[in-house]
Coordinates of C-alpha atoms in Angstrom, one line a residue:
X11 CA 38.9 155.8 125.2
X12 CA 42.6 156.6 125.2
X13 CA 43.4 155.1 121.7
X14 CA 40.4 156.8 120.2
X15 CA 41.4 160.2 121.4
X16 CA 44.8 159.8 120.2
X17 CA 43.6 158.8 116.7
X18 CA 41.3 161.9 116.7
X19 CA 44.3 164.1 117.5
X20 CA 46.4 162.4 114.8
X21 CA 43.5 162.9 112.3
X22 CA 43.2 166.6 113.3
X23 CA 46.9 167.3 112.9
X24 CA 46.9 165.7 109.5
X25 CA 44.0 167.8 108.4
X26 CA 45.8 171.0 109.7
X27 CA 48.9 170.0 107.9
X28 CA 46.7 169.6 104.7
X29 CA 45.0 172.8 105.4
X30 CA 48.3 174.7 106.0
X31 CA 49.7 173.4 102.6
X32 CA 46.7 174.4 100.8
X33 CA 47.0 177.9 102.2
X34 CA 50.6 178.1 101.2
X35 CA 49.7 176.9 97.6
X36 CA 47.1 179.6 97.4
X37 CA 49.5 182.2 98.7
X38 CA 52.2 181.4 96.2
X39 CA 49.7 181.8 93.5
X40 CA 48.1 185.0 94.7
X41 CA 51.0 187.0 96.1
X42 CA 54.9 187.6 95.8
X43 CA 55.5 187.4 99.5
X44 CA 58.1 185.1 101.1
X45 CA 57.2 182.2 103.2
X46 CA 53.9 180.2 103.4
X47 CA 51.5 180.8 106.4
X48 CA 48.1 181.9 106.9
X49 CA 48.6 185.5 108.2
X50 CA 50.1 185.6 111.7
X51 CA 53.5 184.3 111.3
X52 CA 55.6 181.6 109.3
X53 CA 54.4 178.3 110.3
X54 CA 51.1 179.4 111.8
X55 CA 48.3 176.9 111.4
X56 CA 44.8 178.4 111.9
X57 CA 42.3 176.2 114.1
X58 CA 38.9 176.9 115.5
X59 CA 37.8 176.7 119.0
X60 CA 36.5 173.2 118.5
X61 CA 39.8 172.1 116.8
X62 CA 41.8 173.8 119.8
X63 CA 39.7 171.9 122.2
X64 CA 40.2 168.5 120.5
X65 CA 44.0 169.2 120.0
X66 CA 44.1 170.0 123.9
X67 CA 42.5 167.0 125.0
X68 CA 44.2 164.5 122.5
X69 CA 47.6 166.1 123.3
X70 CA 47.0 166.0 127.0
X71 CA 46.0 162.4 126.8
X72 CA 49.2 161.6 124.8
X73 CA 51.4 163.5 127.1
X74 CA 50.0 161.5 130.0
X75 CA 50.9 158.3 128.4
X76 CA 54.5 159.4 127.6
X77 CA 55.9 162.7 129.2
X78 CA 58.8 162.6 126.8
X79 CA 56.4 163.2 123.9
X80 CA 57.7 166.9 123.6
X81 CA 55.6 167.4 120.5
X82 CA 52.3 166.6 122.4
X83 CA 53.4 168.7 125.4
X84 CA 54.0 171.6 123.0
X85 CA 50.6 171.3 121.3
X86 CA 49.0 171.2 124.8
X87 CA 50.8 174.5 125.9
X88 CA 49.8 176.3 122.7
X89 CA 46.1 175.3 122.7
X90 CA 45.5 176.1 126.5
X91 CA 47.8 178.9 127.3
X92 CA 46.3 182.0 125.9
X93 CA 45.5 183.9 129.3
X94 CA 48.7 182.9 130.9
X95 CA 50.8 184.0 127.7
X96 CA 48.8 187.3 127.6
X97 CA 49.7 187.8 131.3
X98 CA 53.4 186.9 130.8
X99 CA 53.3 189.3 127.7
X100 CA 52.2 192.2 129.6
X101 CA 54.7 191.7 132.5
X102 CA 57.4 191.7 129.8
X103 CA 56.1 194.9 128.4
X104 CA 56.3 196.5 131.8
X105 CA 59.8 195.6 132.4
X106 CA 62.4 197.5 130.2
X107 CA 64.6 194.5 129.7
X108 CA 61.6 192.5 129.1
X109 CA 60.3 195.1 126.5
X110 CA 63.7 195.0 124.7
X111 CA 63.4 191.3 124.4
X112 CA 60.0 191.8 122.8
X113 CA 61.1 194.3 120.5
X114 CA 64.3 192.5 119.4
X115 CA 63.0 188.9 119.5
X116 CA 66.3 186.9 120.2
X117 CA 66.3 183.4 119.5
X118 CA 68.4 180.8 121.5
X119 CA 69.8 178.3 119.0
X120 CA 73.1 176.7 118.2
X121 CA 73.4 179.0 115.4
X122 CA 72.9 182.1 117.7
X123 CA 75.5 180.7 120.5
X124 CA 79.1 181.2 120.5
X125 CA 80.1 177.9 122.2
X126 CA 83.6 178.5 121.8
X127 CA 83.5 181.7 123.6
X128 CA 81.3 180.0 126.4
X129 CA 83.7 177.2 126.8
X130 CA 86.4 179.7 127.5
X131 CA 84.5 181.7 130.1
X132 CA 85.4 181.1 133.9
X133 CA 83.7 178.6 135.8
X134 CA 80.7 179.9 137.7
X135 CA 79.9 182.2 134.8
X136 CA 76.2 182.0 133.4
X137 CA 77.5 181.2 129.9
X138 CA 79.9 178.6 131.2
X139 CA 77.5 176.8 133.5
X140 CA 74.7 176.8 130.8
X141 CA 77.3 175.2 128.3
X142 CA 78.1 172.7 131.1
X143 CA 74.5 171.8 131.4
X144 CA 74.0 171.2 127.9
X145 CA 77.0 168.9 127.7
X146 CA 76.5 166.9 130.9
X147 CA 72.7 166.3 130.0
X148 CA 73.3 165.7 126.2
X149 CA 70.6 168.4 125.4
X150 CA 70.5 170.9 122.6
X151 CA 68.5 174.1 122.3
X152 CA 67.6 173.1 118.7
X153 CA 65.3 170.5 120.0
X154 CA 62.6 173.2 120.8
X155 CA 59.8 173.0 118.2
X156 CA 58.4 176.2 116.7
X157 CA 55.1 177.5 117.7
X158 CA 52.0 176.7 115.3
X159 CA 48.8 177.1 116.9
X160 CA 48.9 180.4 118.9
X161 CA 46.7 183.0 117.1
X162 CA 48.7 186.0 117.8
X163 CA 52.1 186.8 116.6
X164 CA 53.5 188.5 119.8
X165 CA 51.9 185.7 122.0
X166 CA 53.6 183.0 119.7
X167 CA 57.0 184.7 120.3
X168 CA 56.4 184.6 124.2
X169 CA 55.5 180.8 124.0
X170 CA 58.6 180.4 121.8
X171 CA 60.8 182.4 124.4
X172 CA 59.4 180.2 127.2
X173 CA 60.5 177.0 125.5
X174 CA 63.9 178.2 124.6
X175 CA 64.7 179.5 128.2
X176 CA 63.6 176.2 129.7
X177 CA 67.2 174.9 129.7
X178 CA 68.4 178.1 131.1
X179 CA 66.1 177.7 134.0
X180 CA 67.5 174.3 134.7
X181 CA 70.9 176.1 134.9
X182 CA 69.6 179.0 137.1
X183 CA 67.8 176.5 139.4
X184 CA 70.7 173.9 139.3
X185 CA 68.4 171.1 138.2
X186 CA 69.4 168.2 136.0
X187 CA 67.1 166.7 133.3
X188 CA 66.1 163.5 135.4
X189 CA 62.5 163.1 136.3
X190 CA 63.0 164.7 139.7
X191 CA 64.9 167.7 138.3
X192 CA 62.0 168.0 135.6
X193 CA 59.5 168.1 138.0
X194 CA 61.0 170.6 140.3
X195 CA 61.5 172.8 137.3
X196 CA 57.7 172.4 136.3
X197 CA 56.6 173.4 139.9
X198 CA 58.9 176.6 139.6
X199 CA 57.4 177.2 136.0
X200 CA 53.9 176.6 137.3
X201 CA 54.1 179.2 139.9
X202 CA 56.1 181.6 137.7
X203 CA 54.1 181.5 134.4
X204 CA 50.7 180.2 135.2
X205 CA 50.7 178.1 132.1
X206 CA 48.0 175.0 132.4
X207 CA 50.7 172.9 130.8
X208 CA 53.1 173.5 133.5
X209 CA 50.5 173.0 136.2
X210 CA 49.5 169.8 134.8
X211 CA 53.1 168.7 134.9
X212 CA 53.6 169.7 138.4
X213 CA 50.5 167.7 139.4
X214 CA 51.1 164.6 137.5
X215 CA 54.9 164.4 137.4
X216 CA 55.3 163.3 141.1
X217 CA 53.3 160.2 140.1
X218 CA 56.3 159.0 138.2
X219 CA 58.8 159.2 141.2
X220 CA 59.9 156.5 143.5
X221 CA 59.1 157.1 147.2
X222 CA 62.6 158.7 148.2
X223 CA 62.6 161.1 145.4
X224 CA 58.8 161.9 146.1
X225 CA 59.9 162.5 149.8
X226 CA 62.6 164.9 148.5
X227 CA 60.3 166.7 146.3
X228 CA 57.5 167.1 149.0
X229 CA 59.7 168.2 151.8
X230 CA 62.4 170.2 150.3
X231 CA 62.6 170.8 146.4
X232 CA 58.8 171.4 146.0
X233 CA 58.2 174.1 148.4
X234 CA 61.5 175.7 147.3
X235 CA 60.5 175.6 143.7
X236 CA 57.1 177.2 144.3
X237 CA 58.4 179.7 146.5
X238 CA 61.0 180.9 144.0
X239 CA 58.4 180.8 141.2
X240 CA 56.2 183.2 143.0
X241 CA 58.8 185.5 144.3
X242 CA 61.3 185.8 141.5
X243 CA 61.6 188.2 138.7
X244 CA 59.8 187.4 135.4
X245 CA 62.2 185.0 133.9
X246 CA 61.0 185.7 130.4
X247 CA 62.1 189.4 130.9
X248 CA 65.6 188.7 131.1
X249 CA 67.9 189.3 128.1
X250 CA 69.9 186.2 128.6
X251 CA 72.1 186.8 125.6
X252 CA 73.5 189.7 127.3
X253 CA 74.5 187.9 130.5
X254 CA 76.6 185.1 129.6
X255 CA 79.5 186.7 131.3
X256 CA 77.6 187.5 134.5
X257 CA 78.3 185.1 137.5
X258 CA 75.5 182.5 138.1
X259 CA 75.1 183.5 141.6
X260 CA 75.0 187.3 140.9
X261 CA 72.2 186.4 138.5
X262 CA 70.4 184.4 140.7
X263 CA 70.5 187.1 143.4
X264 CA 69.3 189.8 140.9
X265 CA 66.2 187.6 139.9
X266 CA 65.5 186.7 143.6
X267 CA 66.1 182.9 142.9
X268 CA 67.6 181.1 146.0
X269 CA 70.4 178.3 145.6
X270 CA 68.6 174.8 145.4
X271 CA 68.5 173.2 148.7
X272 CA 69.5 169.8 147.5
X273 CA 72.2 169.1 144.8
X274 CA 71.0 166.7 142.2
X275 CA 73.6 164.9 140.1
X276 CA 73.3 164.2 136.3
X277 CA 72.3 160.7 135.5
X278 CA 74.5 159.4 132.9
X279 CA 72.9 156.8 130.6
X280 CA 75.0 153.9 129.8
X281 CA 75.0 152.7 126.2
X282 CA 73.5 149.1 125.7
X283 CA 76.2 146.7 124.3
X284 CA 75.2 143.6 122.3

């Protein structure tokens, strides 16, 4: 059953790619507008409700088989998150700082970050600790895929912003990118955002933990993550680009996020030698 669903997802993705290409060609011949997309935003791919359902099922199965398939996790989030994204957008609109984010549409990319300046900031500042997180965990903000299947331009940005602040949440929560750290962040995100993709990760992620880490999640990190996800200010409503020089402790206090009850260490992967 799983292989059949995965093949179906692959066929639908191919068809959407062909459809997007055809639309681009038609637009190039019919107008002088820049970019190739079908009406909502650059890169958008129109899908019917049936196609969205098929994409959701197929991407969900693929993500279950391999949680590190970030492309499949992205598709699952886009095809199942409309109600949650609408709620998040409304929360941002009702927050002065969140409204500014929606209006200015900042992006978190290597091209928009002043890494040299961040490196010169004092230890404990949000910018310095975020850079330390990127370096210690060997991750880059440029790994976040662009949104394609959300049929609303503003909601698409909300989803994009959620993806791009994910690593900032790791920094705020003090969680590394190992499996326990990722599951703890997913529990926080599930309570904070209501996205079905986050809820699925929060439920299924613990199945991949060993006994000691599962105990730590259930007795300490899990309750802490859920509590802070529910009580904290909307994390998408923060203009993080203006907060780099603020102390991490002060920012946590402002957002009503408690320090982690357990300090997890980054797991350094050793290179294989012949």
